[in-house]
Each structure stands twice: as C-alpha cells, then as structure tokens.
Amino acid sequence: MHCPFCKNDDTRVVDSRVADEGQAIRRRRSCSQCGRRFTTVESAVLAVVKRTGVTEPFSREKVMRGVRRACQGRAVDDAKLQQLAQQVEEAVRATGSAEVPSNEVGLAILGPLRDLDEVAYLRFASVYRSFDSVDDFQKEIDDLRAAKP
C-alpha cells in the first residue's frame, strides 16, 4: 500500500477493525517515511456476469436504481430501498461465489421486493421475466394471492 501523501510503499498496519456489518475491514496505516496516518477499507470483490459475458462489480446503487424505478409513485422510502439492496447483496454473497450471473441478482431482488410492495414487485417481475401477455400478469397475481396467509 502506497502512502497517499508521500507515495512511499513502506506502510504498516496500526489497527484493523471490521466494518460494513462484516463485509469489509477498516485498517489504519502509518507511513514509515513521513509518519502520517491514513485509513484504507478492504472488501471482497463481488462481480456480476451479464448475459453478454461482460463482468462488472456488484453495486447496491444499481440494485436501488432498478427497484426505485419499479417503486415509482409508490409509498416506499429510501431507507427501505437501502435495506432491500443490503438483503440482496447478502443473499448474493451467501452463494460463496466471487462471480454471480446477473439473473441470480434479479432472483435475489424478487423475494424482498415482493414483501416490500406487491405492485412494485409486479412491475419489476414483468420486466425481469419478460411478461408477454395479460395472462402472465394474471398468473403472477394469482400466485401472490395464493401466497397470502
């Protein structure tokens, strides 16, 4: 790790702590040349493999943007969206794989979104599952009704 102040490559770790609910490690470092301290954050990289084969890093923000579009006009606040995005990330990381297909991310979104808002769930599912007809919507609505206690 290079010192951000003097660019020296000889730094040492002074303190390490778990951060971001166990998803990252925060390290305080000290430069042996200039003596200044700085903080680094390490986290395991989670990559999403798109249908085209392109790989990109997992992004909670991207999950939130997609779900926010489905929730447009609905009474869903940002705190709930952040919580959903965290649930999705935890579910995807729980697979234990460093690379996850994008369709698994979509499936991980559907469950929590169904619990959050049924209308938003139908909107998201219609795009994600490529509904072709009213029958597809009706089948999904019937499934929602059947799942209610």
C-alpha positions as semicolon CSV with decimal commas, in nm:
position;residue;x (nm);y (nm);z (nm)
1;M;0,000;0,000;0,000
2;H;0,147;0,335;-0,105
3;C;0,123;0,634;0,125
4;P;-0,125;0,883;-0,029
5;F;0,087;1,175;0,097
6;C;0,446;1,090;0,001
7;K;0,391;0,784;-0,224
8;N;0,627;0,570;-0,014
9;D;0,546;0,199;-0,046
10;D;0,657;0,109;0,308
11;T;0,350;0,142;0,530
12;R;0,243;-0,064;0,827
13;V;-0,095;-0,152;0,972
14;V;-0,157;0,014;1,309
15;D;-0,515;-0,105;1,371
16;S;-0,775;-0,327;1,197
17;R;-1,150;-0,334;1,256
18;V;-1,449;-0,499;1,097
19;A;-1,669;-0,253;0,907
20;D;-1,988;-0,251;0,699
21;E;-2,152;-0,526;0,906
22;G;-1,867;-0,770;0,846
23;Q;-1,841;-0,709;0,472
24;A;-1,521;-0,505;0,494
25;I;-1,213;-0,441;0,706
26;R;-1,104;-0,089;0,802
27;R;-0,730;-0,052;0,852
28;R;-0,537;0,243;0,999
29;R;-0,194;0,261;0,843
30;S;0,119;0,458;0,920
31;C;0,386;0,563;0,670
32;S;0,742;0,483;0,777
33;Q;0,884;0,775;0,576
34;C;0,659;1,075;0,651
35;G;0,492;0,935;0,964
36;R;0,141;1,035;0,856
37;R;-0,154;0,805;0,911
38;F;-0,433;0,714;0,673
39;T;-0,725;0,473;0,654
40;T;-0,794;0,201;0,399
41;V;-1,101;-0,016;0,358
42;E;-1,074;-0,367;0,218
43;S;-1,369;-0,566;0,092
44;A;-1,411;-0,882;-0,110
45;V;-1,490;-0,805;-0,471
46;L;-1,820;-0,944;-0,593
47;A;-1,859;-0,949;-0,970
48;V;-2,180;-0,976;-1,171
49;V;-2,162;-1,157;-1,504
50;K;-2,404;-1,008;-1,757
51;R;-2,580;-1,211;-2,028
52;T;-2,331;-1,073;-2,280
53;G;-2,042;-1,215;-2,076
54;V;-1,925;-0,874;-1,956
55;T;-1,828;-0,865;-1,588
56;E;-1,886;-0,566;-1,362
57;P;-1,863;-0,512;-0,987
58;F;-2,180;-0,563;-0,783
59;S;-2,341;-0,231;-0,696
60;R;-2,603;-0,171;-0,429
61;E;-2,675;0,160;-0,600
62;K;-2,761;-0,017;-0,925
63;V;-2,998;-0,251;-0,739
64;M;-3,161;0,051;-0,573
65;R;-3,199;0,234;-0,907
66;G;-3,376;-0,065;-1,064
67;V;-3,605;-0,116;-0,768
68;R;-3,669;0,260;-0,737
69;R;-3,800;0,258;-1,096
70;A;-4,038;-0,025;-1,007
71;C;-4,149;0,169;-0,695
72;Q;-4,213;0,493;-0,881
73;G;-4,533;0,652;-0,749
74;R;-4,546;0,408;-0,457
75;A;-4,502;0,498;-0,089
76;V;-4,161;0,334;-0,043
77;D;-3,888;0,534;0,132
78;D;-3,514;0,525;0,064
79;A;-3,437;0,352;0,394
80;K;-3,647;0,054;0,283
81;L;-3,471;0,051;-0,055
82;Q;-3,130;0,055;0,113
83;Q;-3,235;-0,231;0,337
84;L;-3,357;-0,426;0,034
85;A;-3,029;-0,365;-0,150
86;Q;-2,837;-0,487;0,155
87;Q;-3,053;-0,801;0,171
88;V;-2,986;-0,865;-0,197
89;E;-2,611;-0,822;-0,153
90;E;-2,610;-1,056;0,148
91;A;-2,807;-1,318;-0,044
92;V;-2,575;-1,296;-0,344
93;R;-2,261;-1,310;-0,127
94;A;-2,407;-1,611;0,058
95;T;-2,369;-1,813;-0,262
96;G;-1,996;-1,813;-0,186
97;S;-1,902;-1,735;-0,544
98;A;-1,687;-1,440;-0,648
99;E;-1,877;-1,413;-0,978
100;V;-2,256;-1,429;-0,990
101;P;-2,476;-1,432;-1,301
102;S;-2,700;-1,125;-1,334
103;N;-3,013;-1,342;-1,334
104;E;-2,927;-1,456;-0,979
105;V;-2,917;-1,092;-0,872
106;G;-3,263;-1,045;-1,025
107;L;-3,396;-1,351;-0,843
108;A;-3,247;-1,220;-0,517
109;I;-3,437;-0,893;-0,571
110;L;-3,776;-1,053;-0,633
111;G;-3,825;-1,207;-0,286
112;P;-3,761;-0,897;-0,073
113;L;-3,943;-0,674;-0,324
114;R;-4,249;-0,899;-0,306
115;D;-4,255;-0,845;0,072
116;L;-4,193;-0,471;0,038
117;D;-4,457;-0,374;-0,221
118;E;-4,667;-0,606;-0,437
119;V;-4,730;-0,352;-0,713
120;A;-4,358;-0,274;-0,744
121;Y;-4,293;-0,649;-0,742
122;L;-4,531;-0,697;-1,037
123;R;-4,367;-0,412;-1,227
124;F;-4,017;-0,549;-1,168
125;A;-4,120;-0,909;-1,241
126;S;-4,291;-0,807;-1,565
127;V;-3,965;-0,664;-1,697
128;Y;-3,731;-0,919;-1,539
129;R;-3,934;-1,221;-1,651
130;S;-4,035;-1,062;-1,983
131;F;-4,411;-1,090;-1,948
132;D;-4,567;-1,123;-2,294
133;S;-4,936;-1,106;-2,215
134;V;-5,205;-1,021;-1,964
135;D;-5,212;-1,393;-1,880
136;D;-4,857;-1,366;-1,744
137;F;-4,969;-1,084;-1,514
138;Q;-5,279;-1,278;-1,409
139;K;-5,075;-1,588;-1,324
140;E;-4,837;-1,380;-1,110
141;I;-5,129;-1,207;-0,937
142;D;-5,288;-1,546;-0,866
143;D;-4,957;-1,665;-0,719
144;L;-4,943;-1,354;-0,498
145;R;-5,296;-1,414;-0,374
146;A;-5,229;-1,782;-0,307
147;A;-4,919;-1,696;-0,102
148;K;-5,108;-1,458;0,128
149;P;-5,199;-1,605;0,468
